[in-house]
Short mmCIF file of C-alpha atoms in Angstrom, two decimals:
data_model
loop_
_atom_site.label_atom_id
_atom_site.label_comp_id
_atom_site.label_asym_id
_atom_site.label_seq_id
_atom_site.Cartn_x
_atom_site.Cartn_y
_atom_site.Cartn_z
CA UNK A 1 13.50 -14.42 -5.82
CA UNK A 2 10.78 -12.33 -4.35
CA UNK A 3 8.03 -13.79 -2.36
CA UNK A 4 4.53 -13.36 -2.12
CA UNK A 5 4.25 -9.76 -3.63
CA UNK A 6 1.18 -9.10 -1.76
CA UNK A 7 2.97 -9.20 1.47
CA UNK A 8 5.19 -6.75 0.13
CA UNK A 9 2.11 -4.17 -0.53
CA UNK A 10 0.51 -4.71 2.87
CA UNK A 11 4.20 -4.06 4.64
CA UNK A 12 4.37 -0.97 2.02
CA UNK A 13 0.98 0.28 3.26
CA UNK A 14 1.77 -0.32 7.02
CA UNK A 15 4.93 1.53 7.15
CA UNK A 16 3.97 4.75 5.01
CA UNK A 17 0.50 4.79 7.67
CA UNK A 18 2.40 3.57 10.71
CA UNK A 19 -0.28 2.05 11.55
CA UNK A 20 -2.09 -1.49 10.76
CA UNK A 21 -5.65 -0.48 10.66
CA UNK A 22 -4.95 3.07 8.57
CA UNK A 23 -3.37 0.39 6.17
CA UNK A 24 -6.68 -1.73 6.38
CA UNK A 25 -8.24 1.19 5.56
CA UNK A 26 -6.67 2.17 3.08
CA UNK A 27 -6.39 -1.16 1.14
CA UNK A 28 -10.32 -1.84 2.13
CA UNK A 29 -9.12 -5.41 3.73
CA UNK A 30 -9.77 -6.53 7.17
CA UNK A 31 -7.00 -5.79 9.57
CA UNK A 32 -6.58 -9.46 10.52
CA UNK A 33 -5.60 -9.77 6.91
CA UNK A 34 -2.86 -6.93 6.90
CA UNK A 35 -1.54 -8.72 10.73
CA UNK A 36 -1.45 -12.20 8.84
CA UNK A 37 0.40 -10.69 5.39
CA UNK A 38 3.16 -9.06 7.88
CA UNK A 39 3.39 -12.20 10.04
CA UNK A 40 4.23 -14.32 6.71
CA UNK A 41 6.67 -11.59 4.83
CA UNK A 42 8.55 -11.81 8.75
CA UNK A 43 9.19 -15.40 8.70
CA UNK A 44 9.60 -15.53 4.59
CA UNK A 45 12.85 -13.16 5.43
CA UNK A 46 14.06 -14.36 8.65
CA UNK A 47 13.65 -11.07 10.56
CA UNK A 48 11.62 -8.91 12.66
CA UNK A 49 9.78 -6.08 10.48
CA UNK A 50 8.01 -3.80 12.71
CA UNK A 51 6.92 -3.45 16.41
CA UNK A 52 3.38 -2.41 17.65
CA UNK A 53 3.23 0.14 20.44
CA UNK A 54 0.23 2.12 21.53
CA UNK A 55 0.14 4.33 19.15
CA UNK A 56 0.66 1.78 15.83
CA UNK A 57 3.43 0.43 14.72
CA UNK A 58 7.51 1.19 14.72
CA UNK A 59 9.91 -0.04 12.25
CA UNK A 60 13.04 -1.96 13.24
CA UNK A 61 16.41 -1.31 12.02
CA UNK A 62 16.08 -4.12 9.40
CA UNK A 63 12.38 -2.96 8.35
CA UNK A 64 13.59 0.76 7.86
CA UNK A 65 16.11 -0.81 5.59
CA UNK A 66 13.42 -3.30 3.64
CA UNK A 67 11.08 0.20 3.40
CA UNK A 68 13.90 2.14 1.30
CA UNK A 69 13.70 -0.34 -1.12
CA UNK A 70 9.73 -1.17 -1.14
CA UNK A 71 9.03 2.73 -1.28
CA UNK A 72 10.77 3.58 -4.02
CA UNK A 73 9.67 0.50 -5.91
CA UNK A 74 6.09 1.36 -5.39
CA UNK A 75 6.79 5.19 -6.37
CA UNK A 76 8.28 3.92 -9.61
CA UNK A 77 4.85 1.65 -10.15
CA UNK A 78 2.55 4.25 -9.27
CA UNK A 79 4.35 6.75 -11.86
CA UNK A 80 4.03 4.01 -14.07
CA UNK A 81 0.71 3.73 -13.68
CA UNK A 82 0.01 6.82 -13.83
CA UNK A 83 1.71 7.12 -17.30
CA UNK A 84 -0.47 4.43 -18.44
CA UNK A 85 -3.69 6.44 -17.70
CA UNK A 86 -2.11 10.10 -18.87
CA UNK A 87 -1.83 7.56 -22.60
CA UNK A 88 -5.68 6.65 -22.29
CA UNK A 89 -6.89 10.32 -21.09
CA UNK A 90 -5.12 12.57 -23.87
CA UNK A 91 -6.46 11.59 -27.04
CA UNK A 92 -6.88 14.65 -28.40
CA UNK A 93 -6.79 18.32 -27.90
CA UNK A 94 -4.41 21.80 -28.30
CA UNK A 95 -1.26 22.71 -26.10
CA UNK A 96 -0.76 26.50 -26.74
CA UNK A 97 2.55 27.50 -25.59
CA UNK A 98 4.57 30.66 -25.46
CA UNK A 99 8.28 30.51 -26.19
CA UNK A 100 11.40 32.89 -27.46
CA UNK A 101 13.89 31.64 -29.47
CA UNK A 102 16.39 30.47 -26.46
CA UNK A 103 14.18 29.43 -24.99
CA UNK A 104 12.26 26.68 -27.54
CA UNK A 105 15.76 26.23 -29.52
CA UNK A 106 18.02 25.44 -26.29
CA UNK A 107 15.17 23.67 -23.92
CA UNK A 108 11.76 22.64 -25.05
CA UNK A 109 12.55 20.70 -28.51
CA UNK A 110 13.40 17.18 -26.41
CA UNK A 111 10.10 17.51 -24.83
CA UNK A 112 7.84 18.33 -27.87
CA UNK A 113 9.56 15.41 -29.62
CA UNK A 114 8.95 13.04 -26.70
CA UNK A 115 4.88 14.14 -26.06
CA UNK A 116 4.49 13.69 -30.11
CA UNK A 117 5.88 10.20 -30.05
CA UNK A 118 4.24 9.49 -27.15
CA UNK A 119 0.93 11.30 -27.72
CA UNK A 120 0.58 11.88 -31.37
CA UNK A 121 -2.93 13.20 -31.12
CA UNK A 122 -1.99 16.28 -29.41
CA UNK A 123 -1.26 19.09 -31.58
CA UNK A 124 0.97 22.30 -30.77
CA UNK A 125 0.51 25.86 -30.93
CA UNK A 126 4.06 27.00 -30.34
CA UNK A 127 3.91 31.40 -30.09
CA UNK A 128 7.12 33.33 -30.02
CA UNK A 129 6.34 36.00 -27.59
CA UNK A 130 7.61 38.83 -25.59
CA UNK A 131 7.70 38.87 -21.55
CA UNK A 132 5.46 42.64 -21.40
CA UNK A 133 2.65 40.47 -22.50
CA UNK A 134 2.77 37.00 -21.59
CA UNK A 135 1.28 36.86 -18.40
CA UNK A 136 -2.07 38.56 -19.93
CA UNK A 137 -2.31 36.23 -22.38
CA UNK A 138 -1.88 33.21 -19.58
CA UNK A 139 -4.50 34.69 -17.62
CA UNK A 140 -6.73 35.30 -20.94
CA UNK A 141 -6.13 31.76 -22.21
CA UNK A 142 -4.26 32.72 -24.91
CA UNK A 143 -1.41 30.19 -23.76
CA UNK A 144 -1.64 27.63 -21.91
CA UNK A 145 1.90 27.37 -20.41
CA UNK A 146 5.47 29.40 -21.66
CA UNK A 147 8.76 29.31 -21.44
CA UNK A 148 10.55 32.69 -20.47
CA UNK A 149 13.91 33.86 -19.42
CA UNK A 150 14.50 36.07 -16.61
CA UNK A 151 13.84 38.59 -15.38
CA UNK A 152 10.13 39.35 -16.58
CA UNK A 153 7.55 41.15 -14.35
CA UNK A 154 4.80 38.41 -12.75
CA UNK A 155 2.25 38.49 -10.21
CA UNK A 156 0.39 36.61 -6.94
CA UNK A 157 -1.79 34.89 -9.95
CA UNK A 158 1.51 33.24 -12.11
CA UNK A 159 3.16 30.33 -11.07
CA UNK A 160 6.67 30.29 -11.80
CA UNK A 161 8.94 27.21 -11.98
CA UNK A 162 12.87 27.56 -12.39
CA UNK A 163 14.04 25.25 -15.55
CA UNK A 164 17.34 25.88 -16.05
CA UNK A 165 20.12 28.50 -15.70
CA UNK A 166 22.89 29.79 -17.60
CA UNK A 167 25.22 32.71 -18.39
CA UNK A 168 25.44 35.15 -21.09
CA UNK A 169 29.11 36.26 -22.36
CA UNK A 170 30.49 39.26 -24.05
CA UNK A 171 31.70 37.88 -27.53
CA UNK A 172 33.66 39.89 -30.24
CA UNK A 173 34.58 39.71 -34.53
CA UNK A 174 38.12 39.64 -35.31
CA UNK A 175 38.53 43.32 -34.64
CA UNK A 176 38.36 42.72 -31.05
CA UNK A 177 40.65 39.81 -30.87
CA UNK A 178 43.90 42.03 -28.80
CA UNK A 179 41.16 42.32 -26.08
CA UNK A 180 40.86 38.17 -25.76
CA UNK A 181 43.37 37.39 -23.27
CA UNK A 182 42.44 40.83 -20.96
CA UNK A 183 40.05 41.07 -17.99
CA UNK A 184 37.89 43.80 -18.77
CA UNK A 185 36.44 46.66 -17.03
CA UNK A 186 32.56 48.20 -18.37
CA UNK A 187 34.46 51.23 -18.57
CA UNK A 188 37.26 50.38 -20.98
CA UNK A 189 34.73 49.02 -23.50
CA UNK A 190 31.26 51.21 -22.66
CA UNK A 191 31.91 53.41 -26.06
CA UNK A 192 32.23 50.49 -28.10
CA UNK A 193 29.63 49.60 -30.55
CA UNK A 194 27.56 47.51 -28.74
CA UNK A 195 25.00 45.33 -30.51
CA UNK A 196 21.51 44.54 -28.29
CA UNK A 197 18.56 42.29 -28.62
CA UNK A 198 15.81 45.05 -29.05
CA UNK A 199 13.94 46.63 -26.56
CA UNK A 200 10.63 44.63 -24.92
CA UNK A 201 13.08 41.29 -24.89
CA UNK A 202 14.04 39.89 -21.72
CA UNK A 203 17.89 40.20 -22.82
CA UNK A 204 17.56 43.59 -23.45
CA UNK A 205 15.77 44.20 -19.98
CA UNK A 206 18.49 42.30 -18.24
CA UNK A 207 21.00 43.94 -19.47
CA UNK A 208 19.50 46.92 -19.33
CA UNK A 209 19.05 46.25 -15.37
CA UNK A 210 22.76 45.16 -15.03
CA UNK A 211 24.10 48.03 -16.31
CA UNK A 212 22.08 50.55 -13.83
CA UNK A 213 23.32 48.91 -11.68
CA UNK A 214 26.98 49.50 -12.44
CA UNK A 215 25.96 53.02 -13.24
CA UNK A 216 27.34 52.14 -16.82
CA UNK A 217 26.09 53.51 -20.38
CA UNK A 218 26.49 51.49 -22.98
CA UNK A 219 26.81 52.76 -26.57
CA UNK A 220 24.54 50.86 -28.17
CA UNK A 221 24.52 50.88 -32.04
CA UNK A 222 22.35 48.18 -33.48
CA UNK A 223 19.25 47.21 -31.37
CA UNK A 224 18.32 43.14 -32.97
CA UNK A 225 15.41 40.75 -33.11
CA UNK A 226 17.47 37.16 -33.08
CA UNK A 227 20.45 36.04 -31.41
CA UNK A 228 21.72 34.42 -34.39
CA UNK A 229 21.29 37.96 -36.10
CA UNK A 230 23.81 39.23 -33.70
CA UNK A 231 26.15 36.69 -33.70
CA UNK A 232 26.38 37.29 -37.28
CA UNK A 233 26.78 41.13 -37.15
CA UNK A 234 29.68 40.13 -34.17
CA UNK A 235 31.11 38.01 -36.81
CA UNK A 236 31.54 40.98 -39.16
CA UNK A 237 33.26 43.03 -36.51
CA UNK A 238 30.20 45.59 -36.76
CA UNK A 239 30.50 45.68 -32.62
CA UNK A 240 30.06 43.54 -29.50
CA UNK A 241 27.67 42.02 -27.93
CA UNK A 242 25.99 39.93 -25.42
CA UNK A 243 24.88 36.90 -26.21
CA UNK A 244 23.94 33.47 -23.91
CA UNK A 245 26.82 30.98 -23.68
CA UNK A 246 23.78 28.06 -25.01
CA UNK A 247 24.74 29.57 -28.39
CA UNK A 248 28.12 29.62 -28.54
CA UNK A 249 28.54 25.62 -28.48
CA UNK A 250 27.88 26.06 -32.25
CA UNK A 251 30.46 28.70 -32.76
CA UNK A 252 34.28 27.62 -31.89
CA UNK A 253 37.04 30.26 -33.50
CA UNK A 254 37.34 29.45 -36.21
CA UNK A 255 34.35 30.95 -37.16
CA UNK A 256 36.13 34.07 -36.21
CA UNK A 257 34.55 34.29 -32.42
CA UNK A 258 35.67 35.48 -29.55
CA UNK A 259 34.45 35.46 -25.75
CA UNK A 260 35.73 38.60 -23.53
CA UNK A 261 36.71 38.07 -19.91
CA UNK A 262 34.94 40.53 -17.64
CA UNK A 263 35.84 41.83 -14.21
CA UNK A 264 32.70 41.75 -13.26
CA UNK A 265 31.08 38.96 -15.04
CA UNK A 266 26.91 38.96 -15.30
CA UNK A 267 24.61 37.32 -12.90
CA UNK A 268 22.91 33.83 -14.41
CA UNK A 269 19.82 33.90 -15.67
CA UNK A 270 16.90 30.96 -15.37
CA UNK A 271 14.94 29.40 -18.54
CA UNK A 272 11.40 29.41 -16.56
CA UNK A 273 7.88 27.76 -17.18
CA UNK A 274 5.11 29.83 -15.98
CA UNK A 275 1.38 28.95 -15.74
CA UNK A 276 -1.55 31.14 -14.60
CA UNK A 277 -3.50 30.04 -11.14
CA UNK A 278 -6.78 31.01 -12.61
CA UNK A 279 -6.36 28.28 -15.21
CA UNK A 280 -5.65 25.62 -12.51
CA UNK A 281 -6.35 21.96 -14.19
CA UNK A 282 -5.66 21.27 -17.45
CA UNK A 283 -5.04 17.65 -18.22
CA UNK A 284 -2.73 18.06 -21.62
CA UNK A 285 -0.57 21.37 -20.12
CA UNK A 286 -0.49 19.56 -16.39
CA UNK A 287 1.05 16.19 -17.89
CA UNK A 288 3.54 18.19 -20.30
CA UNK A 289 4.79 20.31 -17.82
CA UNK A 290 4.83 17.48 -15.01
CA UNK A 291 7.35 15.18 -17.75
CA UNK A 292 9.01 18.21 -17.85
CA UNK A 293 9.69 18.48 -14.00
CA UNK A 294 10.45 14.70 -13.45
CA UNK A 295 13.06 14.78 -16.61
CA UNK A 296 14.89 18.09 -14.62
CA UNK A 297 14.75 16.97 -11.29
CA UNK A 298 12.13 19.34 -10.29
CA UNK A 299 9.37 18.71 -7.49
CA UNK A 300 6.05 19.80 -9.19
#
């Protein structure tokens, strides 16, 4: 059973300052207070906590151990807290936020269903954009916040946060199916009909990239403005195309789909949340995008 929780603070404060009168300080108590809280948590545990030298203080083996512990308890209080007062501050207000269909379909429904149960006065502007203008309508304060795949063209003035990566595969109808078990070369299949997200997309600009830098033409036959669109025209063995493997977890063979080995398989590509610098506080998009980060293990 834990002691005196008190104690526990003051030996918390002294360690992180590594020093007793910082932690004074800090705590706005008198330092003889802070000496006398360290002096009881030692003999409530039996052991020697910390050692003064000239310059402050110096843990000992056993109070490096007991700081672990204390440190991460008061991290998990302090985000607690801080929870608590994110509840009382948004009341109210607008979170405008740019999207593409990956990207809001495969990544950002968990999180708008966890800010509207847990702040159901904040409404949602959700805007299915294109990367060749996002970043003006950041700066402009059109949006608030979106949620891009790469690659997209950014500047000093966008902050950029990696989300999540993954892969896109070449998938085939029927048609295609002798080429299934084959490891294929651009070559061999560059005069197929291909099938492409249009033009102004970040798929198509990937893609795009890749392939200049294989020094490969693709024939391209249908340019598209959905994923699902393609998937379906794939289906009907109207051509191949690239699609991301986030999509295929909802098509298996039997609904007549099939992924193509490649020798040279594509480079991944990161879901990412940008923000513009010149917008730098803003209490609803800061706490969204902060849940965000602690739910991915990112440091924001």
């Amino acid at each position: 059973m834990i002691g005196n929780a008190e104690n526990y603070k003051l030996f918390y404060y002294t360690a992180k300052n590594q020093n007793i009168t910082a932690a004074a300080r800090e705590l706005y108590i008198s330092q003889s207070t802070v000496s006398r809280g360290l002096q009881s948590l030692e003999e409530e545990l039996g052991c020697s906590l910390m050692q003064r030298t000239k310059s402050g203080i110096r843990l000992t083996p056993e109070g490096s151990v007991l700081y672990d512990s204390v440190k991460k308890a008061f991290l998990m209080l302090e985000d607690a807290q801080e929870h608590l007062y994110e509840q009382k501050r948004l009341q109210a207000g607008t979170l405008r936020i740019g999207v593409t269909e990956l990207t809001l379909k495969f990544f950002l429904i968990p999180y708008l269903h966890y800010f509207q149960e847990n702040f159901p006065d904040i409404t949602f502007k959700i805007k299915f954009i294109y990367p060749s203008n996002v970043m003006q309508m950041l700066h402009e304060g059109k949006l608030d916040i979106a949620f891009v795949s790469t690659p997209f063209s950014s500047d000093h003035e966008i902050c950029s946060i990696r989300m999540m990566e993954y892969h896109d595969l070449l998938v085939a109808g029927r048609k295609y199916r002798y080429l299934k078990n084959r490891l294929l070369s651009f070559s061999e299949i560059q005069h197929e009909n291909f099938i492409m997200m249009e033009k102004g997309t970040s798929a198509y600009e990937y893609l795009e990239e890749q392939m200049q830098k294989l020094h490969v033409e693709l024939n391209i036959k249908y340019e598209m403005c959905s994923m699902p669109l393609i998937l379906s025209m794939v289906r009907q063995n109207l051509g191949i195309g690239f699609v991301p493997s986030l999509y295929l977890d909802e098509y298996s063979e039997k609904n007549e789909l099939y992924s193509l080995a490649l020798e040279t398989p594509l480079p991944a590509r990161n879901i990412c949340a940008l923000t513009s610098k010149r917008i730098p506080k803003y209490p609803i998009r800061d706490t969204f995008l902060s849940h965000i980060c602690r739910k991915e293990g990112i440091h924001f």
